[in-house]
mmCIF file of C-alpha atoms in Angstrom:
data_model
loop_
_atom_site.group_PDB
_atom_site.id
_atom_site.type_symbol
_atom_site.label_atom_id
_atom_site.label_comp_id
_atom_site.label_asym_id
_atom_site.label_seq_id
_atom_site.Cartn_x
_atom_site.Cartn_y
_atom_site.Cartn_z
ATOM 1 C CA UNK A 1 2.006 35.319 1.801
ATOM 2 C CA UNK A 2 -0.483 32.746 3.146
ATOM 3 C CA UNK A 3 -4.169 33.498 3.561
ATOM 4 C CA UNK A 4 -6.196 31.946 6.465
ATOM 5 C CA UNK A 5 -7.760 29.865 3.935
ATOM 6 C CA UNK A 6 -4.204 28.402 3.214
ATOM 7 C CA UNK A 7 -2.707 28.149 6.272
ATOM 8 C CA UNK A 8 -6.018 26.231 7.404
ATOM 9 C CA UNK A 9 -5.360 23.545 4.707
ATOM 10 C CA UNK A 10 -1.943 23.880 5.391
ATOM 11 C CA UNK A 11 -2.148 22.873 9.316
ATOM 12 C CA UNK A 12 -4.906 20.348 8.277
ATOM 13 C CA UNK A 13 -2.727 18.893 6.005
ATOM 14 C CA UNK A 14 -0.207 18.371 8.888
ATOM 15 C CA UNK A 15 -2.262 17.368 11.369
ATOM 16 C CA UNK A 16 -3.553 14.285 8.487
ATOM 17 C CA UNK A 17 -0.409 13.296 7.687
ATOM 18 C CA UNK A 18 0.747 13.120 11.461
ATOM 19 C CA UNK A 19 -1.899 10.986 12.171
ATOM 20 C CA UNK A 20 -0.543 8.742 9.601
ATOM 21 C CA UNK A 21 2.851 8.281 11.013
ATOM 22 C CA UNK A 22 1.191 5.031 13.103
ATOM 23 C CA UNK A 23 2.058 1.929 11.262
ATOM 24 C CA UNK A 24 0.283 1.353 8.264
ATOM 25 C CA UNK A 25 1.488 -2.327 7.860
ATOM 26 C CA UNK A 26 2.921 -2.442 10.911
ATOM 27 C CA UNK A 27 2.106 -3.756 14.780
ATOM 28 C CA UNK A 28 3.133 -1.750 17.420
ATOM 29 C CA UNK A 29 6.403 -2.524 18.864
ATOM 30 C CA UNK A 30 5.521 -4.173 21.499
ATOM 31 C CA UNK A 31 3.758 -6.527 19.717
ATOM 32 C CA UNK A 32 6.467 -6.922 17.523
ATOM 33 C CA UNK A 33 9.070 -7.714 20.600
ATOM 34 C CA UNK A 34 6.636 -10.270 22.036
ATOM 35 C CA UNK A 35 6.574 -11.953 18.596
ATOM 36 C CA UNK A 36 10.368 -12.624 18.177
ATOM 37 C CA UNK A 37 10.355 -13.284 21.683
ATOM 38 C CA UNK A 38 7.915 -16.237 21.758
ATOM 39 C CA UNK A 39 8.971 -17.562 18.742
ATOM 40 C CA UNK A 40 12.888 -17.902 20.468
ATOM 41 C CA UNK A 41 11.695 -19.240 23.707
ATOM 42 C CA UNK A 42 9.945 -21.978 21.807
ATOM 43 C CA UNK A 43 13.040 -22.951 19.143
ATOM 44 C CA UNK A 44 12.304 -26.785 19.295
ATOM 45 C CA UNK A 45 8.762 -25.930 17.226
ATOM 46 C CA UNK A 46 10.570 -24.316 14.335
ATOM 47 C CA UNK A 47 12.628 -24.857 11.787
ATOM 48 C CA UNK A 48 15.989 -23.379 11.559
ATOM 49 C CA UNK A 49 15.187 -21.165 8.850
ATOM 50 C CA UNK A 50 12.573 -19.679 10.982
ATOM 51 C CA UNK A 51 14.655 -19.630 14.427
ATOM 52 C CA UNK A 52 17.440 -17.112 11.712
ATOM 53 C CA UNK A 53 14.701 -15.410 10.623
ATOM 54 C CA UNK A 54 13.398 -14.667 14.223
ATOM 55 C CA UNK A 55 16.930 -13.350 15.041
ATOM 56 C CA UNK A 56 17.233 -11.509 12.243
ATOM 57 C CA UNK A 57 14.046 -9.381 12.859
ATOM 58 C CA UNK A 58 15.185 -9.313 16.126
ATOM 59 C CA UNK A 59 18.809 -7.452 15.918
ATOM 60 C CA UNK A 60 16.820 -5.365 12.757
ATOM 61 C CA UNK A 61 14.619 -4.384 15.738
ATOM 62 C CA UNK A 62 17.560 -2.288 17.100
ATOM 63 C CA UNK A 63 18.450 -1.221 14.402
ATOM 64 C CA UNK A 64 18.134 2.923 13.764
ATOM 65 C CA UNK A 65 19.019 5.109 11.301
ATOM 66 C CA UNK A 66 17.943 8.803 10.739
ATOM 67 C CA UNK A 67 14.058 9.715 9.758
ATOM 68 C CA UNK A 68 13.886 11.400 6.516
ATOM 69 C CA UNK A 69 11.383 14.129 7.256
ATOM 70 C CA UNK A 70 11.450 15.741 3.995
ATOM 71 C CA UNK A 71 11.128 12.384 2.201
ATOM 72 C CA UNK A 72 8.352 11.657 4.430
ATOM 73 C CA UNK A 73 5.654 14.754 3.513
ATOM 74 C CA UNK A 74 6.728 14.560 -0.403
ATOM 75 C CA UNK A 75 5.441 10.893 -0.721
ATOM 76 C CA UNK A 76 2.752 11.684 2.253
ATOM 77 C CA UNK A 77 1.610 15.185 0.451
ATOM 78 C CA UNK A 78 1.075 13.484 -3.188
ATOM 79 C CA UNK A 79 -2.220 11.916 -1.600
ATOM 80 C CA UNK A 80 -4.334 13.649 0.990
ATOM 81 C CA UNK A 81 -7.256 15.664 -1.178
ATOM 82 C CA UNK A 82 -8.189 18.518 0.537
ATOM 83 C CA UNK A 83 -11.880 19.578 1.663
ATOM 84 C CA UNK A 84 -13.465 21.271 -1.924
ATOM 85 C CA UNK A 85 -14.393 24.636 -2.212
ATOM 86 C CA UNK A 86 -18.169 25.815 -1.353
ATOM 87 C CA UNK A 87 -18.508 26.194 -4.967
ATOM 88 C CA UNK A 88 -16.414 23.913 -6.337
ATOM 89 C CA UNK A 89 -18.607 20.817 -8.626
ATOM 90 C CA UNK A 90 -18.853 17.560 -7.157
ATOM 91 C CA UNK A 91 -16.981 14.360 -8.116
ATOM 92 C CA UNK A 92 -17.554 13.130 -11.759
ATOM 93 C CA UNK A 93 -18.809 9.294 -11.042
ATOM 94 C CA UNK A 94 -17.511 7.465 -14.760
ATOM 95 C CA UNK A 95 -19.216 4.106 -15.171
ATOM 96 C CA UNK A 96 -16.792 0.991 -15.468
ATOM 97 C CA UNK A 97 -17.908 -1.846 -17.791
ATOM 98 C CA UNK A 98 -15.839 -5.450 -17.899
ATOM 99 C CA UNK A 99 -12.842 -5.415 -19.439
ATOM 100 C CA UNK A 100 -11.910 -1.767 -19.424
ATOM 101 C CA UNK A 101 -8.361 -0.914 -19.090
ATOM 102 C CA UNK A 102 -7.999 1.250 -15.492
ATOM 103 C CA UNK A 103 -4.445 2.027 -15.729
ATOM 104 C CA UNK A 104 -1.878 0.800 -18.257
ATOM 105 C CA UNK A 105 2.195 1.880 -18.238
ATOM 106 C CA UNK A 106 3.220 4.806 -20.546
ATOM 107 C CA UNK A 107 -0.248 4.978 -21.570
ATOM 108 C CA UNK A 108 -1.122 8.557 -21.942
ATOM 109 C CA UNK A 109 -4.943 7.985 -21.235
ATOM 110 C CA UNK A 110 -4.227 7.203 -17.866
ATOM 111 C CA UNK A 111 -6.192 9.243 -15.349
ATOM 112 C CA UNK A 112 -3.949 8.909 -12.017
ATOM 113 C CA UNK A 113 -0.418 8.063 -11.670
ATOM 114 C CA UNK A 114 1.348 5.706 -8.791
ATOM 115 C CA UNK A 115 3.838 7.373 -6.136
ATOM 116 C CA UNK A 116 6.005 6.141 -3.692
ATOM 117 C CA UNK A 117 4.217 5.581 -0.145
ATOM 118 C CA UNK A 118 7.238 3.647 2.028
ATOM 119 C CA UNK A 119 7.882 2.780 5.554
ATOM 120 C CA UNK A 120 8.885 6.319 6.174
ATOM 121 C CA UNK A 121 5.559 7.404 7.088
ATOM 122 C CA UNK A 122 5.769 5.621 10.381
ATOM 123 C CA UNK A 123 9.599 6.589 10.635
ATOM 124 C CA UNK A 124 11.430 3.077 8.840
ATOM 125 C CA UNK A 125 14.155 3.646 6.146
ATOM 126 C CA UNK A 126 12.446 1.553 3.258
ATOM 127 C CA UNK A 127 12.441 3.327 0.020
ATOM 128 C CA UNK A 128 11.051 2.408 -3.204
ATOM 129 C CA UNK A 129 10.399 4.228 -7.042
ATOM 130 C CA UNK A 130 7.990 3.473 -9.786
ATOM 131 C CA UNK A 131 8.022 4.482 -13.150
ATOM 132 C CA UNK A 132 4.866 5.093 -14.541
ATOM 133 C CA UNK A 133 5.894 4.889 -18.127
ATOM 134 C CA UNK A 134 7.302 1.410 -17.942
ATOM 135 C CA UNK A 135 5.747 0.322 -15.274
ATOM 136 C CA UNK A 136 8.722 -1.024 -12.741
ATOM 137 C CA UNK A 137 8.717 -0.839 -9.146
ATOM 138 C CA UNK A 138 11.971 -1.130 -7.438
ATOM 139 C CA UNK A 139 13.385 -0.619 -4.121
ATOM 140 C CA UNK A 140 14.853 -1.699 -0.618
ATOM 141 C CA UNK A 141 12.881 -2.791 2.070
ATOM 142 C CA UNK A 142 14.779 -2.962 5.811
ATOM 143 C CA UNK A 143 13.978 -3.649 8.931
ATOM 144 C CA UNK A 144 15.474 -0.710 10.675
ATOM 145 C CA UNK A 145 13.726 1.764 12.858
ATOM 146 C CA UNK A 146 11.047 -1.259 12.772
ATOM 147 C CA UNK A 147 10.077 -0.344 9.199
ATOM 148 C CA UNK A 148 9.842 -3.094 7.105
ATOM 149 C CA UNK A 149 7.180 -1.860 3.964
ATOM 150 C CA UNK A 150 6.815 -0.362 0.573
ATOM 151 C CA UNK A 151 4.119 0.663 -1.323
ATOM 152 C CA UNK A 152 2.566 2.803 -4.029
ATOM 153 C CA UNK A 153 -0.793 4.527 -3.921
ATOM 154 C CA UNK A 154 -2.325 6.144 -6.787
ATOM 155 C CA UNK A 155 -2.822 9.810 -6.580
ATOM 156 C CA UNK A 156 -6.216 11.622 -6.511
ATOM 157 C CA UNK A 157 -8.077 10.620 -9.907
ATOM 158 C CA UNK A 158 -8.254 13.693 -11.941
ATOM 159 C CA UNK A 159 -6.508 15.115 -8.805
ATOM 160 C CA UNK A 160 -9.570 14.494 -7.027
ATOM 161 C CA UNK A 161 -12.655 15.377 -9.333
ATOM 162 C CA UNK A 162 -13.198 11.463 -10.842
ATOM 163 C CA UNK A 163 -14.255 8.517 -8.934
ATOM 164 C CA UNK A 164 -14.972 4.919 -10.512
ATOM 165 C CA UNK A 165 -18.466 3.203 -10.296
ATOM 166 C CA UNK A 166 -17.848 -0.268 -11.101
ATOM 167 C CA UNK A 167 -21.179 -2.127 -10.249
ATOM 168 C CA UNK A 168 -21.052 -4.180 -13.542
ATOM 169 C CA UNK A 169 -17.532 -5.512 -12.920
ATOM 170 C CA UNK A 170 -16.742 -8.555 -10.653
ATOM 171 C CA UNK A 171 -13.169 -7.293 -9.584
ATOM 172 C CA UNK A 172 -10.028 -5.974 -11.469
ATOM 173 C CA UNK A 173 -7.143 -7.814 -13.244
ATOM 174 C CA UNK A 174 -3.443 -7.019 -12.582
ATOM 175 C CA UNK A 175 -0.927 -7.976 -15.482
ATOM 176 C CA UNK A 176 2.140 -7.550 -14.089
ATOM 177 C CA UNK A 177 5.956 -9.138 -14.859
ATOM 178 C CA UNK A 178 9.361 -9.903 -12.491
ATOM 179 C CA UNK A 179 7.692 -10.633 -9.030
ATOM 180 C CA UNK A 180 10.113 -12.895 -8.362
ATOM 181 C CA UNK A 181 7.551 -15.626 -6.393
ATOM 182 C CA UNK A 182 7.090 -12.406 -3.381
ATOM 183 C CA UNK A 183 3.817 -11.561 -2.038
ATOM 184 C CA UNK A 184 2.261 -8.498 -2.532
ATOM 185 C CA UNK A 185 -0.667 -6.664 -1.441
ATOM 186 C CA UNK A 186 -3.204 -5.010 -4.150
ATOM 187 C CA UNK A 187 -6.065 -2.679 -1.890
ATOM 188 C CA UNK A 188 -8.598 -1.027 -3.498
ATOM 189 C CA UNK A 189 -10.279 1.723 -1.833
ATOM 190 C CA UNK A 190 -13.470 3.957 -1.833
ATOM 191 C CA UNK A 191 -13.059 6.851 0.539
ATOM 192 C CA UNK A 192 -10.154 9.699 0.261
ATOM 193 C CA UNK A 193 -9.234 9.611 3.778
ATOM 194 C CA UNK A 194 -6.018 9.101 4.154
ATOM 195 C CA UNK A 195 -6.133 5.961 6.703
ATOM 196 C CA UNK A 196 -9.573 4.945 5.875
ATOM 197 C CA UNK A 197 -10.463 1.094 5.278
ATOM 198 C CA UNK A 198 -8.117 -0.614 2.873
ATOM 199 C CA UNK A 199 -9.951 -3.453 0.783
ATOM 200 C CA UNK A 200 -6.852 -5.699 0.356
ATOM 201 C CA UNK A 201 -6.016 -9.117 -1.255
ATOM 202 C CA UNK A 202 -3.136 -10.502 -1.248
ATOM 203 C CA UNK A 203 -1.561 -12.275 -4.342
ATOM 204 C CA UNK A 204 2.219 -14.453 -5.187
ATOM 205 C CA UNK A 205 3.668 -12.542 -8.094
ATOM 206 C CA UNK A 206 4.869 -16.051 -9.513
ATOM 207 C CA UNK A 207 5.827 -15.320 -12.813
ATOM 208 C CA UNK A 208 5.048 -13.132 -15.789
ATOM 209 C CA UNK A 209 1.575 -13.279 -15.576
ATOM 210 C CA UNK A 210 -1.705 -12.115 -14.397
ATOM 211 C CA UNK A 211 -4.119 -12.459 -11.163
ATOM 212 C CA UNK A 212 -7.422 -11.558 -10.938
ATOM 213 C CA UNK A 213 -8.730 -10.069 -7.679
ATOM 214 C CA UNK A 214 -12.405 -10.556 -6.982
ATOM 215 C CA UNK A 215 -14.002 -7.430 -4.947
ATOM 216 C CA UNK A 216 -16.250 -9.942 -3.202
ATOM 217 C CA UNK A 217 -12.948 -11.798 -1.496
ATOM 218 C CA UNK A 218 -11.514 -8.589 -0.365
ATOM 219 C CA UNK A 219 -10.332 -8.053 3.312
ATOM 220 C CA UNK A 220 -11.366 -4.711 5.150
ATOM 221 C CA UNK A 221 -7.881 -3.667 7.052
ATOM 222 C CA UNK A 222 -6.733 -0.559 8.802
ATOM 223 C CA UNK A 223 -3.086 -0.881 9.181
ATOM 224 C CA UNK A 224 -3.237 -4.228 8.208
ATOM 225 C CA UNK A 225 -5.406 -5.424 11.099
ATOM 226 C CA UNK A 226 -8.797 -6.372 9.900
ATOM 227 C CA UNK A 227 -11.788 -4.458 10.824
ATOM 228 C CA UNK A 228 -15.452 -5.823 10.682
ATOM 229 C CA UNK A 229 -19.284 -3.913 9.740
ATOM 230 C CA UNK A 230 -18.048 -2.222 6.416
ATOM 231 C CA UNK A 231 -18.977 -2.766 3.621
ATOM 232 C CA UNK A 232 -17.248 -2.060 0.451
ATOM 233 C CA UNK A 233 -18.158 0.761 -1.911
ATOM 234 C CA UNK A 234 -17.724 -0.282 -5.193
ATOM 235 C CA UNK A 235 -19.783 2.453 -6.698
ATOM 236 C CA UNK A 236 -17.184 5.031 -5.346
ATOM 237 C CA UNK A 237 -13.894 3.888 -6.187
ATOM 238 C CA UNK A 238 -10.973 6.242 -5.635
ATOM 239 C CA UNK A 239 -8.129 4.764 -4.982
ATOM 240 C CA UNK A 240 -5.663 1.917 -5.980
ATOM 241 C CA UNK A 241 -2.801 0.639 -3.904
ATOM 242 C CA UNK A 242 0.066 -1.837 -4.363
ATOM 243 C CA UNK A 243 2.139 -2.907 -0.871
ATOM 244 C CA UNK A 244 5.187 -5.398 -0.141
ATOM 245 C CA UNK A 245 5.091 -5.944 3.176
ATOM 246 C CA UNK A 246 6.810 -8.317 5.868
ATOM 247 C CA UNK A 247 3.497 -8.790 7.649
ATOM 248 C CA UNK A 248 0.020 -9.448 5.981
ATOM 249 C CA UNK A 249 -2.908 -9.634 8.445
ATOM 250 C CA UNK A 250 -3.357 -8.950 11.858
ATOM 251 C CA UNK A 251 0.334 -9.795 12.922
ATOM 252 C CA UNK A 252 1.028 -12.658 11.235
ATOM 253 C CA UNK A 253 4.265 -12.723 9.077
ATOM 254 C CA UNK A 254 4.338 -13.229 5.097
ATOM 255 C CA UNK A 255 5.563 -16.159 4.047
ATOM 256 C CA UNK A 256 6.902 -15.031 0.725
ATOM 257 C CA UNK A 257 8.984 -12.120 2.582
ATOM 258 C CA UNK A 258 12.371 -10.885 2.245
ATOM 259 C CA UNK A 259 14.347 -7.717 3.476
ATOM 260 C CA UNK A 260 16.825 -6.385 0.777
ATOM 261 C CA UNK A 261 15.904 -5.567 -3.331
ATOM 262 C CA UNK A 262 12.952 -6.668 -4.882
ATOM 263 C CA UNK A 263 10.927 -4.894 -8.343
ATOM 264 C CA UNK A 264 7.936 -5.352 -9.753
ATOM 265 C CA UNK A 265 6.419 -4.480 -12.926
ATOM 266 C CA UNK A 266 2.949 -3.712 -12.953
ATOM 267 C CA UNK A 267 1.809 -3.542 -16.722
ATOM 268 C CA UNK A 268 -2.078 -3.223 -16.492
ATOM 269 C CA UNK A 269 -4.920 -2.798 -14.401
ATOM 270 C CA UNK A 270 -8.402 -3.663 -15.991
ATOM 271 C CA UNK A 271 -11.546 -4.655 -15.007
ATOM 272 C CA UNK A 272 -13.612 -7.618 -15.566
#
């Protein structure tokens, strides 16, 4: 039977994640129709790649197939901390020095693991898996129900009793392998709302290889729109977040962007 107590966190829980079903990567559709639009009406400015491109967005657009609710609050549920108990301790702060290892696959001193966090959220039919002992992130990203996202967010550190102080470390370093030349999206981020700022970078996955992504050239976003007067927390960081997305910032489309498979394999995360 459920308390009050449980309910509560129950129908907060709900009410969070419906709040999240706005999209997270996303423009609304509007936008998005005005986009292909203009682009169309003005074919003699763009290259024929881009003028099949525009209509392929465009007949995606219409595109529907059935929201998968239940897929929807598993990958939503594995990430909203709940409010801590009157007597519960606070948040152990552990101090990062350069050149500690974060998060490493099949590494069993890992303190979080990555989950799925797709398009579904916002009702799209992208799906994507990770696994966290190898490392490899694989999935299919489609336009329909004007989706067009992956992602995976770690889950609470500790479930929820670590955060990261990283004041001696200039940013993080991603190892990773197969990216297949696409752009991704690393965000780094130091409050446990569930939509709160995302510090995000953006990075070509070339080649087996490595990028290093400097906390002082991160972009504040909130569903990838930019945001201005935060600043970024790096003594409180609690969350880590990889995205393949067809847009990047504020509407704009990514140039390294394709609908269909992709996989990446993240190896490490470390700081430095």
């Amino acid at each position: 039977m459920l308390t009050f107590r449980s309910s509560s966190c129950l129908v907060a829980l709900l009410l969070c994640l419906l709040d999240s079903s706005g999209a997270l990567f996303l423009p609304p559709r509007q936008y998005y129709t005005r986009h292909v639009v203009s682009k169309t009406t003005t074919s003699n400015l763009i290259s024929r790649r881009e003028k099949r491109r525009s209509s392929t967005i465009l007949a995606a657009a219409d595109e529907r197939k059935p929201w998968e609710v239940l897929r929807f609050i598993s990958q939503s549920s594995k990430f909203v901390t709940l409010p801590p108990l009157p007597f519960a301790a606070s948040p152990v702060k552990r101090k990062m020095g350069a050149g500690e290892i974060i998060w490493e696959a099949g590494s069993s001193n890992n303190f979080f693991n990555f989950a799925p966090l797709d398009d579904v959220v916002m009702g799209g039919a992208s799906s994507s898996n990770i696994d966290n002992n190898t490392g490899i992130w694989t999935g299919k990203v489609t336009e329909a129900n004007n989706g067009g996202f992956v992602g995976v967010r770690s889950t609470p550190f500790q479930g929820g009793s670590l955060s990261l102080d990283m004041t001696e470390c200039k940013g993080i370093e991603i190892r990773f392998r197969q990216g297949n030349g696409k752009r991704f999206k690393f965000v780094v981020r130091d409050s446990t709302d569930f939509n709160g700022i995302c510090w995000t970078t953006s990075f070509d996955a070339k080649a087996n290889g490595s990028v290093r992504i400097p906390f002082s050239s991160q972009v504040p976003t909130v569903f990838a729109k930019t945001v201005s007067g935060s600043s970024f927390n790096v003594k409180d960081v609690v969350g880590l977040q990889f995205a393949y997305s067809k847009f990047e910032y504020d509407g704009k489309l990514n140039p390294n962007f394709e609908v269909g498979d992709f996989s990446l394999q993240i190896v490490e995360l470390r700081t430095y």
